[in-house]
Amino acid sequence: MPSLYGKFLRIMPLAALLFATVISHAAQGGNAGSVRGTVTDPSGAVIAGATVHLTNALSGLDRTATTDGAGQFEIDNVPFNNYQLSISASGFAPLSQSLVLRSSVGTTLKPVLQIAAADSTVTVEASGDLVETDPTFHTDVDRDMFIKVPMESQSSSLSSLVTATTPGVSSDSNGLFHGLGDHASNSFSVDGQAITDQQSKVFSNQVPSNSIQSIQVISGAPPAEYGDKTSLVIVATTRSGQGVTKPTGSVTSSYGSFGSAAGGFDLSYGGKNWGNFLELDAMNSGRFLDPPEFSVFHDKGNEENFFDRVDYSFSAVDSMHLDLNYSRSWFQTPNAFDNVNVTNVTSGGTTANPTFGVIGDTDQHSQIGTYNISPTYTRVIGNDSVLNLGAFVRRDEYSYYPSGNPLADLGPPTLQTSSIGQYRTLTNAGLHSDISYSKGIHTIKAGVQFSHTFLRENDSLGVVDAVYDSPCMDQGGNPLPGYSDPSQCVAGGVLANPNYLPVLAPYDLTRGGTLYDFYGRADVKEVALYIEDQIKKGNWLFNLGLRQDFYNGLSAARQTEPRVGIAYNIKPSATVLRVSYARTLETPFNENLVLSSTGCSNDVLAPLLNCTPGVSTIEQPGFRNEFHAGLEQAFGKRVIVSGEYIWKYTHNAFDFSVLGNTPITFPIDWHNSKIPGYALHVEVPEYHHFSAYSVMSSVAARFFPPQVAGAGATVGQTGLPFRIDHDEKFNQTTHLQYTYSRGKVLNGLWGGFNWRFDSGQVAGSTPCYGITDPNTPCTNSSTTLNGQPAIAMVDTNLPPTINPVTGASVALPLTADQEFQAGFACGADKATPTHALQPVCPASDFTSSLIKIPAPGTGDNDHNPQRIAPRNLFDVSVGKNNLFHADHVKTDLDVTAINVTNEYVLYNFLSTFSGTHYVTPRALTAKVTFNF
């Protein structure tokens, strides 16, 4: 098949032709506007050469412009927010005023500078509050701030940034984050283009963080322009070269732990009417993904990114903006010790005595290619209105490769019994148009969005466990390797296995079978119409919106969605009170949607996908009602505290299930979920070069059976509510930053410090003791030893099987390595990768160093589930800007240390979504940047 890179090169001329043929004031993304004006003196004469400084003390934005010969200035690509504008010129008193930018219409100012007295400087200050009156709870971060925040993951740094700066985010492995209690129900809006598919590095390649100028993370009730996945909406504005008349850029190089090497180049250049920003980077690491062992092996990966943004103004009213992006990643699936020296059938698989031998190590890997093309045309209509018309095409090609010898893919029976390969594509094409009108008390935006997603899935599966589908069993009811038909059992002196599935026989690789091929395809069409108005009346601010969604995929739905937000500003006390409500359409995840929706009706796939009997197959869209109430309080100009209480009810709540020991996951659908919680954000703006923030939250994720669609889930069989595996009681991140600016030698020395605390996600597979509560997770593992309460070393997330001879319920045992991964011990006996605990441990002796296990008899799936043990992680960055005090090419040096104390802790254990993963061990990275 043609490579994605080749396809991208063929599309580039078409994109250039489209850009050149559009006959189209400065191009803005859908998330930004311009601040412009003419600076004059009291007589009305223009002032040339005045310095205009635009800042936001909270987001970190800091931009400077100089007025031209006509006294005019323009600062483009400014994200919507509150700002402070300062203007100074020789012979004039400085002027400072606050302004609010809420529309792509932008704002036009007419500042007047007063003549300065000969012996004094007079500053005219406007009364600008640090609090925002926006009813929607959100977090703003500009590039000037986040380049100094230590990032945990180089290959998914944008996700790491969101996790480190946003309240309500539960951090998971491999760059995944769960916003406000939902499973990864997040979307990105990049320069007005909506991206609602998964952006973890095992699903897709993210837009490179070096291309991002600023982000706004909306965690409150989303405005009407946002739909589909809205638990968190990450509004990103990319960097632009417009107005950069002298080419500027940087070259970076870094090296660190695990052999991680990275390099990058960016360049901004342009003029008054055009601009180009170009970014290239690449990285290679020996720890690309978060592995199921704290020790790192078979975990290599690399990633390459190209991003280009072009802006061009054809006239005072017509302009064009084009984003181009291509990314490629290749990475191994990390091995556990169970994947080393795998033993499997080497010959005689259909005989009564097959030969077993060491096959080798498991060697699975993936490759993902992503391209995105997104042009936007902007038309200024009068002084109050702006029209945007955009198009986009984005494509992910995901290839998953099994081991060269598929029999080496055999894992523990709790994880993988099949060899799996996949080639999957997700192509998303669409149009979006909006018109913004800003005048008087109204800021109105109305738009239409259309997208067509083409899903193509090709999967190959084959059984690699010699006892998974055995024709025969011994006298005790245990399945046996070998044999090819139940008719051979009597001659061999054994019993026929009543659980044998003949439909799987042609695809049993241990018995000479071949791979089963599945081909699935679906087209998903989505249309949305919306209108919203932000009304400013005195101290009140009202957000009123209405959205209409039409979804047509494997199933269909339409939803009318009111969005309402109200904020009141109590100016004397610098307090803002806010409430908001949103109704949203919840659509299925697109990744492996066809396999999950149709696989359970397939006789071959149903057992391999662990389908739950009686579950319908087609994923159905759901809906959500969410309510938010909060406040924002400033304490002088030194501290700003904002918080919000959240309550969300979702009918048809989506989740994911994992396929074996692979990164292949597919969506599932629960009856409903209830998510209450709170989020807090404390900000300390820069004061004497010191700044800080702290974000914290407590969000419950309560899901209610039955599972109504999708393959693979095994929890919630009691019919009672349970906590999903990413539920977390509390987490917080605190960031401290200081820049030293005295003297020549130490000027530009800075340091950043992160403290992250996580109370621990649910670890549903952990054995525990409890038999009386109907909602206990401990039923499968509860037993007795010498008449006393005891715990069996089994996976409690998987349903037990029934021994066909004895009729006993038999749960799948954990391996020695799985017990070691969880830090299990029975008294003084600790599990190791090769030493398992005794099969049954007295409940009073069973402990874990990595998981918090409920006391015997107290386990409850809803109120007291097993959890990953709480963890504290500390990250540090230190650097020196302009190391050699140069005037032209300036050299920056910085060193980052992740997990400074080298905490040995888990993200999760045998999670139904993410499996088992450890946090990053101590990792040091040194980076040199040459700025020109």
Coordinates of N, CA and C in Angstrom, one line a residue, residues 360-521:
G360 N 11.0 -17.6 22.1 CA 11.7 -16.3 22.1 C 10.9 -15.2 22.8
D361 N 11.3 -14.0 22.7 CA 10.7 -12.9 23.4 C 9.5 -12.4 22.5
T362 N 8.5 -11.9 23.2 CA 7.4 -11.2 22.4 C 8.0 -9.9 21.8
D363 N 7.6 -9.7 20.5 CA 8.1 -8.5 19.8 C 7.0 -7.9 19.0
Q364 N 6.2 -7.2 19.7 CA 5.1 -6.4 19.0 C 5.4 -5.0 18.9
H365 N 5.0 -4.3 17.8 CA 5.3 -2.9 17.7 C 4.2 -2.3 16.8
S366 N 4.2 -0.9 16.8 CA 3.2 -0.1 16.1 C 3.9 1.0 15.3
Q367 N 3.1 1.4 14.3 CA 3.5 2.6 13.6 C 2.3 3.5 13.3
I368 N 2.4 4.8 13.5 CA 1.3 5.7 13.3 C 1.7 6.8 12.4
G369 N 1.0 7.1 11.4 CA 1.3 8.2 10.5 C 0.0 9.1 10.5
T370 N 0.3 10.4 10.7 CA -0.9 11.4 10.8 C -0.5 12.6 9.9
Y371 N -1.5 13.0 9.1 CA -1.3 14.3 8.4 C -2.6 15.1 8.6
N372 N -2.4 16.4 8.5 CA -3.6 17.3 8.7 C -3.4 18.6 7.8
I373 N -4.4 18.9 7.0 CA -4.4 20.1 6.2 C -5.6 20.9 6.5
S374 N -5.4 22.2 6.9 CA -6.6 23.0 7.4 C -6.4 24.4 6.9
P375 N -7.1 24.8 5.8 CA -7.1 26.2 5.4 C -8.3 26.9 5.9
T376 N -8.2 28.2 6.2 CA -9.3 29.0 6.7 C -9.2 30.4 6.0
Y377 N -10.4 30.8 5.4 CA -10.5 32.1 4.8 C -11.3 33.0 5.7
T378 N -10.8 34.3 5.9 CA -11.4 35.2 6.8 C -11.8 36.5 6.0
R379 N -13.0 36.9 6.3 CA -13.5 38.1 5.6 C -14.1 39.1 6.7
V380 N -13.5 40.3 6.7 CA -13.9 41.3 7.7 C -15.1 42.1 7.0
I381 N -16.3 42.1 7.8 CA -17.5 42.7 7.3 C -17.8 43.9 8.1
G382 N -17.4 45.1 7.6 CA -17.6 46.3 8.4 C -16.6 46.3 9.6
N383 N -17.0 47.1 10.6 CA -16.2 47.2 11.8 C -16.6 46.2 12.9
D384 N -17.7 45.5 12.7 CA -18.2 44.8 13.8 C -18.3 43.3 13.5
S385 N -18.1 42.8 12.3 CA -18.3 41.4 12.0 C -17.1 40.8 11.2
V386 N -17.0 39.5 11.5 CA -15.9 38.7 10.8 C -16.5 37.4 10.4
L387 N -16.3 37.0 9.2 CA -16.7 35.7 8.6 C -15.5 34.8 8.5
N388 N -15.6 33.6 9.0 CA -14.5 32.5 8.8 C -15.1 31.4 8.0
L389 N -14.4 30.9 7.0 CA -14.8 29.7 6.3 C -13.6 28.8 6.2
G390 N -13.7 27.6 6.8 CA -12.6 26.7 6.9 C -12.9 25.3 6.4
A391 N -11.9 24.6 6.0 CA -12.0 23.2 5.6 C -10.8 22.4 6.2
F392 N -10.9 21.1 6.3 CA -9.8 20.3 6.8 C -9.9 18.9 6.4
V393 N -8.8 18.3 6.3 CA -8.7 16.8 6.2 C -7.6 16.3 7.1
R394 N -7.9 15.3 7.9 CA -6.9 14.8 8.8 C -7.0 13.2 8.7
R395 N -5.9 12.6 8.7 CA -5.9 11.1 8.6 C -4.9 10.5 9.5
D396 N -5.3 9.5 10.2 CA -4.4 8.6 11.0 C -4.3 7.2 10.3
E397 N -3.1 6.8 10.1 CA -2.9 5.4 9.7 C -2.2 4.7 10.8
Y398 N -2.9 3.7 11.4 CA -2.3 2.9 12.5 C -2.0 1.5 12.1
S399 N -0.8 1.0 12.3 CA -0.4 -0.3 12.0 C 0.1 -1.0 13.3
Y400 N -0.4 -2.1 13.6 CA 0.1 -2.9 14.8 C 0.6 -4.2 14.3
Y401 N 1.8 -4.5 14.6 CA 2.5 -5.7 14.1 C 2.7 -6.7 15.2
P402 N 2.3 -8.0 15.0 CA 2.6 -9.0 16.0 C 4.0 -9.5 15.9
S403 N 4.4 -10.4 16.8 CA 5.8 -10.9 16.8 C 6.0 -11.7 15.5
G404 N 7.3 -11.8 15.1 CA 7.6 -12.5 13.8 C 7.1 -13.9 13.9
N405 N 7.2 -14.6 15.0 CA 6.6 -15.9 15.3 C 5.4 -15.6 16.2
P406 N 4.2 -15.6 15.6 CA 3.0 -15.2 16.4 C 2.8 -16.0 17.7
L407 N 3.4 -17.2 17.8 CA 3.2 -18.0 19.0 C 4.0 -17.4 20.2
A408 N 4.9 -16.4 19.9 CA 5.6 -15.7 20.9 C 4.7 -14.6 21.5
D409 N 3.5 -14.4 21.0 CA 2.6 -13.4 21.5 C 1.8 -13.9 22.7
L410 N 2.0 -15.2 23.1 CA 1.3 -15.8 24.2 C 1.7 -15.0 25.5
G411 N 0.6 -14.6 26.2 CA 0.8 -14.0 27.5 C 0.1 -14.7 28.5
P412 N 0.0 -14.2 29.8 CA -0.7 -14.9 30.8 C -2.2 -15.0 30.4
P413 N -2.9 -16.0 30.8 CA -4.3 -16.2 30.4 C -5.2 -15.0 30.8
T414 N -4.8 -14.2 31.8 CA -5.5 -13.0 32.2 C -5.3 -11.9 31.2
L415 N -4.3 -12.0 30.3 CA -4.0 -10.9 29.4 C -4.2 -11.3 27.9
Q416 N -3.4 -12.3 27.4 CA -3.4 -12.5 26.0 C -3.4 -14.0 25.6
T417 N -4.3 -14.4 24.9 CA -4.4 -15.8 24.4 C -4.4 -15.8 22.8
S418 N -4.3 -14.6 22.2 CA -4.3 -14.6 20.7 C -3.2 -13.7 20.2
S419 N -2.7 -14.0 19.0 CA -1.8 -13.1 18.3 C -2.7 -12.2 17.5
I420 N -2.4 -10.9 17.5 CA -3.2 -9.9 16.9 C -2.4 -8.9 16.0
G421 N -2.9 -8.7 14.8 CA -2.3 -7.7 14.0 C -3.4 -6.7 13.5
Q422 N -3.0 -5.5 13.2 CA -4.1 -4.5 12.7 C -3.5 -3.5 11.8
Y423 N -4.3 -3.1 10.8 CA -4.0 -2.0 10.0 C -5.4 -1.2 9.9
R424 N -5.3 0.0 10.5 CA -6.6 0.8 10.7 C -6.3 2.2 10.2
T425 N -7.3 2.8 9.5 CA -7.2 4.2 9.1 C -8.5 4.9 9.6
L426 N -8.2 6.2 10.0 CA -9.3 7.1 10.4 C -9.1 8.4 9.6
T427 N -9.9 8.7 8.6 CA -9.8 9.9 7.8 C -11.0 10.8 8.2
N428 N -10.7 12.0 8.6 CA -11.7 13.0 9.0 C -11.6 14.2 8.1
A429 N -12.7 14.4 7.3 CA -12.7 15.6 6.4 C -14.0 16.4 6.7
G430 N -13.9 17.7 6.6 CA -15.0 18.5 6.9 C -14.9 20.0 6.6
L431 N -16.0 20.7 6.9 CA -16.1 22.2 6.7 C -16.6 22.8 7.9
H432 N -16.2 24.0 8.2 CA -16.8 24.8 9.3 C -16.8 26.2 8.9
S433 N -17.9 26.9 9.3 CA -18.0 28.3 9.0 C -18.7 29.0 10.1
D434 N -18.3 30.2 10.4 CA -18.9 31.0 11.5 C -18.8 32.4 11.2
I435 N -19.7 33.2 11.7 CA -19.7 34.6 11.6 C -19.8 35.2 13.0
S436 N -19.0 36.2 13.3 CA -18.9 36.8 14.7 C -19.3 38.3 14.5
Y437 N -20.1 38.7 15.5 CA -20.6 40.1 15.5 C -20.5 40.6 16.9
S438 N -19.8 41.8 17.0 CA -19.5 42.3 18.3 C -19.9 43.8 18.3
K439 N -20.9 44.2 19.1 CA -21.3 45.6 19.2 C -22.1 45.8 20.4
G440 N -21.8 46.9 21.1 CA -22.6 47.2 22.3 C -22.4 46.1 23.4
I441 N -23.5 45.6 23.9 CA -23.5 44.6 24.9 C -23.4 43.2 24.4
H442 N -23.5 43.1 23.1 CA -23.6 41.7 22.5 C -22.3 41.3 21.8
T443 N -21.9 40.1 22.0 CA -20.9 39.4 21.2 C -21.5 38.1 20.7
I444 N -21.9 38.1 19.5 CA -22.7 37.0 18.9 C -21.8 36.2 18.0
K445 N -21.9 34.9 18.0 CA -21.3 34.0 17.1 C -22.2 32.9 16.6
A446 N -22.3 32.7 15.3 CA -23.2 31.6 14.8 C -22.4 30.8 13.8
G447 N -22.6 29.5 13.7 CA -21.8 28.7 12.8 C -22.5 27.4 12.4
V448 N -21.8 26.8 11.5 CA -22.2 25.4 11.1 C -20.9 24.6 10.9
Q449 N -21.0 23.3 11.3 CA -19.9 22.4 11.3 C -20.3 21.1 10.6
F450 N -19.5 20.6 9.7 CA -19.8 19.3 9.0 C -18.5 18.5 9.0
S451 N -18.6 17.2 9.4 CA -17.5 16.3 9.3 C -17.9 15.0 8.8
H452 N -17.1 14.3 8.0 CA -17.3 13.0 7.5 C -16.1 12.2 7.9
T453 N -16.3 11.2 8.7 CA -15.2 10.3 9.2 C -15.3 9.0 8.5
F454 N -14.2 8.6 7.8 CA -14.1 7.3 7.1 C -13.3 6.3 8.0
L455 N -13.9 5.3 8.5 CA -13.3 4.3 9.3 C -13.1 3.0 8.5
R456 N -11.8 2.6 8.5 CA -11.5 1.3 7.8 C -10.6 0.5 8.8
E457 N -11.1 -0.7 9.1 CA -10.4 -1.6 10.1 C -10.1 -2.9 9.5
N458 N -8.8 -3.3 9.6 CA -8.4 -4.7 9.1 C -7.6 -5.3 10.2
D459 N -8.2 -6.4 10.7 CA -7.6 -7.1 11.9 C -7.4 -8.6 11.6
S460 N -6.3 -9.1 12.1 CA -6.0 -10.5 12.0 C -5.8 -11.1 13.4
L461 N -6.4 -12.2 13.7 CA -6.4 -12.8 15.0 C -6.2 -14.3 14.9
G462 N -5.4 -14.9 15.8 CA -5.2 -16.3 15.8 C -4.9 -16.8 17.3
V463 N -5.5 -17.9 17.7 CA -5.3 -18.4 19.0 C -3.9 -18.9 19.2
V464 N -3.2 -18.5 20.3 CA -1.8 -19.0 20.5 C -1.7 -19.6 21.9
D465 N -2.8 -19.9 22.6 CA -2.8 -20.6 23.8 C -3.2 -22.0 23.6
A466 N -2.4 -23.0 23.9 CA -2.7 -24.4 23.5 C -3.8 -24.9 24.3
V467 N -4.2 -24.3 25.4 CA -5.3 -24.8 26.2 C -6.5 -23.9 26.2
Y468 N -6.5 -22.9 25.3 CA -7.6 -21.9 25.3 C -8.8 -22.6 24.7
D469 N -8.7 -23.4 23.6 CA -9.8 -24.0 22.9 C -9.4 -25.5 22.7
S470 N -9.3 -26.2 23.9 CA -8.9 -27.6 23.8 C -10.0 -28.6 23.5
P471 N -9.8 -29.5 22.6 CA -10.9 -30.5 22.4 C -11.0 -31.4 23.5
C472 N -9.9 -31.6 24.3 CA -9.9 -32.6 25.4 C -9.5 -32.0 26.7
M473 N -9.9 -32.8 27.8 CA -9.5 -32.3 29.1 C -9.2 -33.6 30.0
D474 N -8.5 -33.4 31.1 CA -8.2 -34.5 31.9 C -9.3 -34.8 32.8
Q475 N -9.1 -35.8 33.7 CA -10.2 -36.3 34.5 C -10.7 -35.3 35.5
G476 N -9.8 -34.3 35.8 CA -10.2 -33.2 36.7 C -10.9 -32.1 36.1
G477 N -11.1 -32.1 34.8 CA -11.7 -31.0 34.1 C -10.8 -29.9 33.6
N478 N -9.5 -30.2 33.6 CA -8.5 -29.2 33.1 C -8.2 -29.4 31.7
P479 N -8.3 -28.3 30.8 CA -8.1 -28.5 29.4 C -6.7 -28.9 29.1
L480 N -6.5 -29.7 28.1 CA -5.2 -30.3 27.7 C -4.7 -29.7 26.4
P481 N -3.4 -29.5 26.2 CA -2.8 -29.2 24.9 C -2.9 -30.4 24.0
G482 N -2.8 -30.1 22.7 CA -2.8 -31.2 21.7 C -4.2 -31.6 21.3
Y483 N -4.3 -32.6 20.5 CA -5.5 -33.1 19.9 C -6.1 -32.1 19.0
S484 N -6.9 -32.6 18.0 CA -7.5 -31.7 17.1 C -9.0 -31.9 17.0
D485 N -9.5 -32.9 17.7 CA -11.0 -33.1 17.6 C -11.4 -33.9 18.8
P486 N -12.6 -33.6 19.4 CA -13.0 -34.4 20.6 C -13.1 -35.9 20.4
S487 N -13.2 -36.3 19.1 CA -13.3 -37.8 18.9 C -12.0 -38.5 19.2
Q488 N -10.9 -37.7 19.4 CA -9.6 -38.4 19.7 C -9.4 -38.6 21.2
C489 N -10.4 -38.0 22.0 CA -10.1 -38.0 23.5 C -10.2 -39.4 24.1
V490 N -11.2 -40.1 23.7 CA -11.4 -41.4 24.3 C -10.2 -42.3 24.1
A491 N -9.7 -42.3 22.8 CA -8.5 -43.1 22.5 C -7.3 -42.7 23.3
G492 N -7.2 -41.4 23.7 CA -6.1 -41.0 24.5 C -6.3 -41.1 26.0
G493 N -7.4 -41.7 26.4 CA -7.7 -41.9 27.8 C -8.1 -40.7 28.6
V494 N -8.6 -39.7 27.8 CA -9.1 -38.4 28.5 C -10.5 -38.1 28.1
L495 N -11.0 -37.0 28.6 CA -12.4 -36.7 28.3 C -12.6 -35.6 27.3
A496 N -13.7 -35.6 26.6 CA -14.0 -34.6 25.6 C -14.4 -33.3 26.4
N497 N -14.0 -32.2 25.9 CA -14.2 -30.9 26.6 C -15.5 -30.3 26.1
P498 N -16.5 -30.2 27.0 CA -17.8 -29.6 26.5 C -17.7 -28.2 26.2
N499 N -16.7 -27.5 26.6 CA -16.5 -26.0 26.3 C -15.8 -25.8 25.0
Y500 N -15.4 -26.8 24.3 CA -14.7 -26.7 23.0 C -15.5 -26.0 22.0
L501 N -14.9 -25.1 21.3 CA -15.6 -24.3 20.2 C -15.0 -24.7 18.9
P502 N -15.7 -25.5 18.1 CA -15.1 -25.9 16.8 C -14.9 -24.8 15.8
V503 N -15.7 -23.7 16.0 CA -15.5 -22.6 15.1 C -14.2 -21.9 15.2
L504 N -13.5 -22.1 16.3 CA -12.1 -21.5 16.5 C -11.0 -22.4 15.9
A505 N -11.3 -23.7 15.7 CA -10.3 -24.7 15.3 C -9.5 -24.2 14.1
P506 N -10.1 -23.7 13.0 CA -9.2 -23.3 11.9 C -8.3 -22.1 12.2
Y507 N -8.4 -21.5 13.3 CA -7.6 -20.3 13.7 C -6.8 -20.5 14.9
D508 N -6.6 -21.8 15.3 CA -5.8 -22.1 16.4 C -4.4 -22.4 15.9
L509 N -3.5 -21.4 16.1 CA -2.2 -21.5 15.6 C -1.3 -22.6 16.3
T510 N -1.7 -23.0 17.5 CA -0.9 -24.0 18.2 C -1.3 -25.4 17.5
R511 N -2.3 -25.5 16.8 CA -2.7 -26.7 16.1 C -2.7 -26.6 14.6
G512 N -1.8 -25.7 14.1 CA -1.6 -25.6 12.7 C -2.6 -24.7 12.0
G513 N -3.4 -24.0 12.7 CA -4.4 -23.1 12.0 C -3.8 -21.8 11.4
T514 N -4.6 -21.0 10.8 CA -4.2 -19.8 10.2 C -4.9 -18.6 10.9
L515 N -4.5 -17.4 10.5 CA -5.1 -16.2 11.1 C -6.5 -16.0 10.5
Y516 N -7.4 -15.5 11.4 CA -8.7 -15.1 11.0 C -8.7 -13.6 10.6
D517 N -9.1 -13.2 9.5 CA -9.1 -11.8 9.0 C -10.5 -11.2 9.1
F518 N -10.5 -10.0 9.7 CA -11.7 -9.2 9.9 C -11.6 -7.9 9.2
Y519 N -12.6 -7.6 8.3 CA -12.6 -6.3 7.6 C -13.8 -5.6 8.0
G520 N -13.6 -4.4 8.5 CA -14.8 -3.6 8.9 C -14.6 -2.1 8.3
R521 N -15.8 -1.5 8.0 CA -15.8 -0.2 7.6 C -17.0 0.5 8.0

